[in-house]
Short mmCIF file of C-alpha atoms in Angstrom, two decimals:
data_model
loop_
_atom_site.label_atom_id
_atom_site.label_comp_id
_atom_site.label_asym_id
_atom_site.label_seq_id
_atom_site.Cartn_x
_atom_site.Cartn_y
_atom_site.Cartn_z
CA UNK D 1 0.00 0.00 0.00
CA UNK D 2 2.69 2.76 -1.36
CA UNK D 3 1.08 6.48 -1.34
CA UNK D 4 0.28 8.18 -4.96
CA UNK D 5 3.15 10.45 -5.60
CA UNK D 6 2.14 14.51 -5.90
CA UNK D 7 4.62 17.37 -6.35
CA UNK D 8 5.17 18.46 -2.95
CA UNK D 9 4.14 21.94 -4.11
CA UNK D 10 3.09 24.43 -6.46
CA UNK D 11 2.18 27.75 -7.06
CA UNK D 12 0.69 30.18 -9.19
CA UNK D 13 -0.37 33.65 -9.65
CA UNK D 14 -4.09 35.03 -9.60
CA UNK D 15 -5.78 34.47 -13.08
CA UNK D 16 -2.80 31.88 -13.78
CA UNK D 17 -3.88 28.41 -14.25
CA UNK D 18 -2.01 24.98 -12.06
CA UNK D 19 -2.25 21.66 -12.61
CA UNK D 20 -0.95 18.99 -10.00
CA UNK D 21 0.04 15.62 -10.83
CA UNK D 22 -0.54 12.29 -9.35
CA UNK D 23 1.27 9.57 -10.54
CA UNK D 24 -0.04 5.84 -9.19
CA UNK D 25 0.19 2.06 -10.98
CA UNK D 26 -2.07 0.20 -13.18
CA UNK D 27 -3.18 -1.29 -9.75
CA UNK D 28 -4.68 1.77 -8.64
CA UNK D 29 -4.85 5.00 -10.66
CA UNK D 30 -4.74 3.41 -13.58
CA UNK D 31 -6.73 0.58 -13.14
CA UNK D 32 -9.68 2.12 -12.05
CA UNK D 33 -11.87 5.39 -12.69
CA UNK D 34 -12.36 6.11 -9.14
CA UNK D 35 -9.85 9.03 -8.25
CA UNK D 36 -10.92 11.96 -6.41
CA UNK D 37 -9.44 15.07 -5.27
CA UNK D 38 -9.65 16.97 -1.44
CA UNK D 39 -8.96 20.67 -1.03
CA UNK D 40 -7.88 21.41 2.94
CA UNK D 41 -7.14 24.51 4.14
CA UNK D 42 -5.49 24.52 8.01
CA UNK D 43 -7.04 23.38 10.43
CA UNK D 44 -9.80 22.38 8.43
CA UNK D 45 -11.31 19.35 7.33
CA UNK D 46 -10.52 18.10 3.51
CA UNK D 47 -13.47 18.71 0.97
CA UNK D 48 -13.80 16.99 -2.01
CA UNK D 49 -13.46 18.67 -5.16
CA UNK D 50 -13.45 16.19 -8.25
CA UNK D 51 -14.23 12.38 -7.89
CA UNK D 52 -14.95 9.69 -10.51
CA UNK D 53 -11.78 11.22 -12.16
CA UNK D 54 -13.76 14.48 -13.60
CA UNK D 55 -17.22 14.63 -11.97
CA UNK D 56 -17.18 18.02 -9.42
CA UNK D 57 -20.04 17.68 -6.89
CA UNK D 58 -22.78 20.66 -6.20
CA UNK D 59 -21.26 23.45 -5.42
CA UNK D 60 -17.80 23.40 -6.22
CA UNK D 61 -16.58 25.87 -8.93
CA UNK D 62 -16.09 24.90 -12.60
CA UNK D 63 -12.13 26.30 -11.99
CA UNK D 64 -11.74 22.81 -10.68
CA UNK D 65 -11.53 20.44 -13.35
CA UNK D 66 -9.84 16.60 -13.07
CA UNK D 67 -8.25 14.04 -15.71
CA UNK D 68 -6.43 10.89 -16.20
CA UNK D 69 -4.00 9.17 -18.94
CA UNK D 70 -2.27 5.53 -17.72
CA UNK D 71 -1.53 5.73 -14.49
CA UNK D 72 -1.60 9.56 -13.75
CA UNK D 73 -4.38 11.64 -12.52
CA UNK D 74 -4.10 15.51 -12.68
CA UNK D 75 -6.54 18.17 -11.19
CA UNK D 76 -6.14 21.59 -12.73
CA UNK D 77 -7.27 24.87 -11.65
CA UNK D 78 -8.07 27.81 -13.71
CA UNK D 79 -8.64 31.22 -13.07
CA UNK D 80 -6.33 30.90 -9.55
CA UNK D 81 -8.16 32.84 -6.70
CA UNK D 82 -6.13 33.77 -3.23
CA UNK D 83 -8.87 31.38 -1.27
CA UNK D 84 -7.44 28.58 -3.82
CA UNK D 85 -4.34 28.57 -1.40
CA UNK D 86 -4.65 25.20 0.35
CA UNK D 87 -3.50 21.82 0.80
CA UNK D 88 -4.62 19.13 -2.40
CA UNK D 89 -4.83 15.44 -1.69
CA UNK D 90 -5.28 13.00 -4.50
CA UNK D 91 -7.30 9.80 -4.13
CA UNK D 92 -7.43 6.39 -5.99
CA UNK D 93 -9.68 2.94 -5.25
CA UNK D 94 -6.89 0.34 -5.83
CA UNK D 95 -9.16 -2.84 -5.83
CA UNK D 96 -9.52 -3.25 -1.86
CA UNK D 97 -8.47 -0.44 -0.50
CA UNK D 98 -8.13 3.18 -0.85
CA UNK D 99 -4.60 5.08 -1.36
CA UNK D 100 -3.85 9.20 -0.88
CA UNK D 101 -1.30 11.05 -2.58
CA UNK D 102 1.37 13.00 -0.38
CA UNK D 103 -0.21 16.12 -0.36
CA UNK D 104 0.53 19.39 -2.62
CA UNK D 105 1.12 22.78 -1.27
CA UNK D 106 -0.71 25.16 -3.82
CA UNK D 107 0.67 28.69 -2.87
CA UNK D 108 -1.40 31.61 -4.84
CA UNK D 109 1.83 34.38 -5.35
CA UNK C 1 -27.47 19.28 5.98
CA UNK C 2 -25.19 16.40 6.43
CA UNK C 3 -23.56 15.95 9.65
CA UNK C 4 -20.79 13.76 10.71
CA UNK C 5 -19.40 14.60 14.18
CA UNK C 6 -16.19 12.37 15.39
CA UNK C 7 -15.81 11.94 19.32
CA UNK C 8 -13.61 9.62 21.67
CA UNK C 9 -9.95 11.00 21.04
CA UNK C 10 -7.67 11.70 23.73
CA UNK C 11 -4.49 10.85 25.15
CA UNK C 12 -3.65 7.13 25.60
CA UNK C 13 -0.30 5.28 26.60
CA UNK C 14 1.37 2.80 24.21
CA UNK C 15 -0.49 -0.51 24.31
CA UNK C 16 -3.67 1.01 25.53
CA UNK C 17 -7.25 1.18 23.56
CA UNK C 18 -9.86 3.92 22.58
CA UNK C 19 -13.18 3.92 20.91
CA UNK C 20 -13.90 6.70 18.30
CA UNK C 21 -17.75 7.19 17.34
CA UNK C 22 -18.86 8.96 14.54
CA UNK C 23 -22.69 10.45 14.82
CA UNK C 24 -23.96 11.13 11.59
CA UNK C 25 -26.96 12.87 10.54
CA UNK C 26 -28.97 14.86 7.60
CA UNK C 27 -29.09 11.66 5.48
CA UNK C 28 -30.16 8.40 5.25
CA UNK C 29 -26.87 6.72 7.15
CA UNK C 30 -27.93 3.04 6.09
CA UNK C 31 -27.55 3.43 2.26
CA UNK C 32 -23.43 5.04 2.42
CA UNK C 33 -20.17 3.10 2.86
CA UNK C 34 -18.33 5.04 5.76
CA UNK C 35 -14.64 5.05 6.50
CA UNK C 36 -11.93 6.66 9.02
CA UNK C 37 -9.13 8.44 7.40
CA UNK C 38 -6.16 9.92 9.76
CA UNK C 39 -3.76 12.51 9.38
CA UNK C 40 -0.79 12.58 11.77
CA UNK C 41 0.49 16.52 12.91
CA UNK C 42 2.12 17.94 10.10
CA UNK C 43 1.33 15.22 7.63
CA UNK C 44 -0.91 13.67 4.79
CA UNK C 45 -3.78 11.78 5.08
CA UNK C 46 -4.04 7.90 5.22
CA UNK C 47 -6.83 5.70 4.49
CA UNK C 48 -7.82 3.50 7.81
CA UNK C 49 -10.45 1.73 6.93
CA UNK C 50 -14.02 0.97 5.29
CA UNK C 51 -17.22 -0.76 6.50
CA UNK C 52 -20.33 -1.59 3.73
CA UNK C 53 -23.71 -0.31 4.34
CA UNK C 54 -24.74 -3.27 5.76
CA UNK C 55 -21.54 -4.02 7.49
CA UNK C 56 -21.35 -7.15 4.89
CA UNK C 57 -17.82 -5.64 4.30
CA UNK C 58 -14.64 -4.52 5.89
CA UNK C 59 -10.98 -3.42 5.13
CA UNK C 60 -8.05 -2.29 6.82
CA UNK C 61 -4.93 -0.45 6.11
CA UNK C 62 -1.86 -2.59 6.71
CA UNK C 63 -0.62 -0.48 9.21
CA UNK C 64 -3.85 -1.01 11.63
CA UNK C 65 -4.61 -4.43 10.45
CA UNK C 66 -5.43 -6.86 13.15
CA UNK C 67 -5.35 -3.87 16.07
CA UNK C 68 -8.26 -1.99 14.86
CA UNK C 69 -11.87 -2.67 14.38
CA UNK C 70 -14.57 -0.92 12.50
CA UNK C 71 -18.53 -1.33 12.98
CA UNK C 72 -21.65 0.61 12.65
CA UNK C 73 -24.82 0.72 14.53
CA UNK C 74 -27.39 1.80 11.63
CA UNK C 75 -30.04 1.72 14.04
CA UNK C 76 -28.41 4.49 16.08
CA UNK C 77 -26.82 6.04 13.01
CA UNK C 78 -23.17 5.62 14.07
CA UNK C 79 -19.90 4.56 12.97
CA UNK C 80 -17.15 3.38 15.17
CA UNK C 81 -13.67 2.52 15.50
CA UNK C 82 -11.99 0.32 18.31
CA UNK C 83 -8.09 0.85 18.21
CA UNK C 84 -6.24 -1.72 20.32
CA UNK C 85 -2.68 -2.59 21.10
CA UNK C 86 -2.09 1.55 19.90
CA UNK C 87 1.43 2.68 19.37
CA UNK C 88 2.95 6.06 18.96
CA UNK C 89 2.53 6.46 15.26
CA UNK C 90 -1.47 6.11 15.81
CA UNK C 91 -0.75 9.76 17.04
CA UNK C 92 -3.21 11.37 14.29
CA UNK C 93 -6.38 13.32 13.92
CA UNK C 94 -9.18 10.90 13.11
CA UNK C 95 -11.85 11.65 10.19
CA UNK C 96 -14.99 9.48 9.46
CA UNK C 97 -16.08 10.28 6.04
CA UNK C 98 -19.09 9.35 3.93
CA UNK C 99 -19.19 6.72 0.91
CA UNK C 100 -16.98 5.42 -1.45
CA UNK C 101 -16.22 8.78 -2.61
CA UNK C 102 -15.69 10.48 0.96
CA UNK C 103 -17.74 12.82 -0.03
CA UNK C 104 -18.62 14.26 3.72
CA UNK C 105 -16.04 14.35 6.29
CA UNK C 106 -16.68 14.69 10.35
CA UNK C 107 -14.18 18.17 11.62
CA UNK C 108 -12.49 14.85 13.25
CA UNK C 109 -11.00 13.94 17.00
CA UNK C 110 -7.45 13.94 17.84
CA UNK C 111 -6.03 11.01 19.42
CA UNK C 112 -2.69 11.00 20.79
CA UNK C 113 -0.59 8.16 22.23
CA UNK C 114 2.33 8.82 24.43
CA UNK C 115 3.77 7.55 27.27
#
């Protein structure tokens, strides 16, 4: 049960657009159309932002958009806005369990 | 509006036990998948463990496998999580989350184990 690998940051300016990798196997990210994405700002609780790859639930913007090819999942933002600055998990079924990325530090310049 | 609401953390000695709970409300608790994610100070988040709607179904990280046990009381609509035989690096805030998707997530309850 290895963790999905994420840049361990990023960081953009307002406007800008950021995408963050995550890079799993064929025995998770790629095997399976089940990875979702969690925003968390400190102290807070995660939210999620994109699951079944590229489905956003009610309520989150349509800045927040999700993808896949082989065994790499990316979420990208568009349109950066200063409340953007958080914490972004990546999340992947891999057949009987459930794996997280490291964690990427988005920092809005 | 949903509601999950963790409670049980606190500070336990190496080898000791705890019970988290996990009250959930605003939605019909019998129809989701639930699951405990942690997140030790400072780091990411790891996937504990899963329990089916009907409790059919269970699954455990590797790291907690075999000390920890997950149930659910669907009558009472609550999730729970017995931790046994706990060890320093069980130090983590603890999140239950709803479905497959963990698409609702309790504000979570820190447990810490230390001597």
């Amino acid at each position: 049960q290895s963790a999905l690998t994420q840049p361990r940051s990023v960081s953009g300016s307002p406007g800008q657009s950021v995408t963050i990798s995550c890079t799993g196997t064929s025995s998770d990210v790629g095997g399976y159309n089940y990875v979702s994405w969690y925003q968390q700002h400190p102290g807070k609780a995660p939210k999620l932002m994109i699951y079944d790859v590229s489905k956003r639930p009610s309520g989150v913007p349509d800045r927040f958009s999700g993808s896949k090819s082989g065994n790499t999942a990316s979420l990208t933002i568009s349109g950066l806005q200063a409340e953007d600055e958080a914490d972004y998990y990546c999340c992947s079924y891999a057949g009987s369990y459930t794996l997280f990325g490291g964690g990427t530090k988005l920092t809005v310049l | 509006q949903v509601q999950l609401v963790e409670s049980g953390g606190g500070l336990v000695k190496p080898g000791g036990s705890l019970r988290l709970s996990c009250a959930a409300s605003g939605f019909t608790f019998s129809d989701y998948y639930m699951s405990w994610i942690r997140q030790a100070p400072g780091k990411g988040l790891e996937w504990v463990s899963y329990i089916s709607s009907s409790s059919s179904y269970t699954n455990y990280a590797d790291s907690v496998k075999g000390r920890f046990t997950i149930s659910r009381d669907n009558a009472k609509n609550s999730l729970y999580l017995q931790m046994n035989s706990l060890r320093a690096e069980d130090t983590a805030v603890y999140y239950c989350a709803r479905g497959w998707e963990l698409g609702y997530w309790g504000q979570g309850t820190l447990v810490t184990v230390s001597s």
